[in-house]
PDB file of C-alpha atoms in Angstrom:
ATOM      1  CA  MET F   1     -16.256-153.187  76.000  1.00 55.00           C
ATOM      2  CA  LEU F   2     -19.731-151.946  76.659  1.00 56.00           C
ATOM      3  CA  PRO F   3     -20.251-149.067  79.728  1.00 56.00           C
ATOM      4  CA  SER F   4     -21.885-150.489  82.874  1.00 58.00           C
ATOM      5  CA  ASN F   5     -24.860-148.590  82.228  1.00 57.00           C
ATOM      6  CA  TYR F   6     -25.762-150.459  79.171  1.00 59.00           C
ATOM      7  CA  THR F   7     -26.020-153.555  81.156  1.00 59.00           C
ATOM      8  CA  LEU F   8     -27.926-152.145  84.031  1.00 61.00           C
ATOM      9  CA  ARG F   9     -30.319-150.204  81.994  1.00 66.00           C
ATOM     10  CA  PHE F  10     -34.136-150.321  82.730  1.00 68.00           C
ATOM     11  CA  PRO F  11     -37.382-149.090  80.742  1.00 65.00           C
ATOM     12  CA  ARG F  12     -37.708-145.384  81.501  1.00 72.00           C
ATOM     13  CA  THR F  13     -40.869-144.706  79.939  1.00 75.00           C
ATOM     14  CA  GLY F  14     -44.266-146.539  79.589  1.00 72.00           C
ATOM     15  CA  ARG F  15     -43.612-146.935  75.675  1.00 77.00           C
ATOM     16  CA  GLU F  16     -40.328-148.805  76.490  1.00 75.00           C
ATOM     17  CA  ALA F  17     -41.809-151.179  79.110  1.00 75.00           C
ATOM     18  CA  PHE F  18     -45.037-151.938  77.600  1.00 76.00           C
ATOM     19  CA  GLY F  19     -44.828-151.128  73.859  1.00 77.00           C
ATOM     20  CA  HIS F  20     -47.588-148.495  73.705  1.00 76.00           C
ATOM     21  CA  ASP F  21     -48.377-145.184  75.549  1.00 75.00           C
ATOM     22  CA  CYS F  22     -50.130-144.847  78.996  1.00 70.00           C
ATOM     23  CA  ARG F  23     -53.234-143.696  78.904  1.00 72.00           C
ATOM     24  CA  PHE F  24     -56.054-142.615  81.432  1.00 68.00           C
ATOM     25  CA  GLU F  25     -59.108-143.646  79.488  1.00 76.00           C
ATOM     26  CA  GLY F  26     -62.154-141.295  80.761  1.00 77.00           C
ATOM     27  CA  ARG F  27     -60.159-139.834  83.577  1.00 75.00           C
ATOM     28  CA  ASP F  28     -58.266-136.629  84.158  1.00 82.00           C
ATOM     29  CA  PRO F  29     -54.897-137.496  85.752  1.00 80.00           C
ATOM     30  CA  ASP F  30     -54.694-133.934  87.617  1.00 87.00           C
ATOM     31  CA  ARG F  31     -58.388-134.746  89.157  1.00 89.00           C
ATOM     32  CA  LEU F  32     -57.484-138.025  90.524  1.00 88.00           C
ATOM     33  CA  VAL F  33     -54.264-136.399  92.194  1.00 92.00           C
ATOM     34  CA  GLY F  34     -56.463-133.742  93.831  1.00 94.00           C
ATOM     35  CA  HIS F  35     -58.674-136.382  95.167  1.00 95.00           C
ATOM     36  CA  VAL F  36     -55.756-138.224  96.785  1.00 96.00           C
ATOM     37  CA  LEU F  37     -54.063-135.010  98.355  1.00 97.00           C
ATOM     38  CA  ALA F  38     -57.585-134.362  99.543  1.00 97.00           C
ATOM     39  CA  ALA F  39     -57.995-137.622 100.963  1.00 98.00           C
ATOM     40  CA  MET F  40     -54.600-137.505 102.480  1.00 98.00           C
ATOM     41  CA  ALA F  41     -55.267-134.267 104.155  1.00 97.00           C
ATOM     42  CA  ILE F  42     -58.688-135.413 105.513  1.00 97.00           C
ATOM     43  CA  PHE F  43     -56.616-138.317 106.842  1.00 97.00           C
ATOM     44  CA  VAL F  44     -53.799-136.381 108.679  1.00 96.00           C
ATOM     45  CA  ALA F  45     -56.468-133.772 110.029  1.00 96.00           C
ATOM     46  CA  GLY F  46     -58.182-136.956 111.786  1.00 95.00           C
ATOM     47  CA  LEU F  47     -54.909-138.064 113.259  1.00 94.00           C
ATOM     48  CA  MET F  48     -54.158-134.489 114.510  1.00 94.00           C
ATOM     49  CA  LEU F  49     -57.853-134.193 116.178  1.00 93.00           C
ATOM     50  CA  GLY F  50     -57.804-137.896 117.445  1.00 91.00           C
ATOM     51  CA  GLY F  51     -54.213-137.156 119.082  1.00 86.00           C
ATOM     52  CA  ALA F  52     -55.599-133.762 120.659  1.00 78.00           C
ATOM     53  CA  LEU F  53     -58.582-135.623 122.267  1.00 77.00           C
TER      54      LEU F  53
END
């Protein structure tokens, strides 16, 4: 009998799911994360400023 984890196994990596490596062509993923975090910080600061007025 197979273990129950075998029947419920999902792909864990991009290679398993799509058959190739995931690549960020021409983009630096660290820079993208930095931009997203900066945008979130600006949004939260705007909410706090708007709530104070």
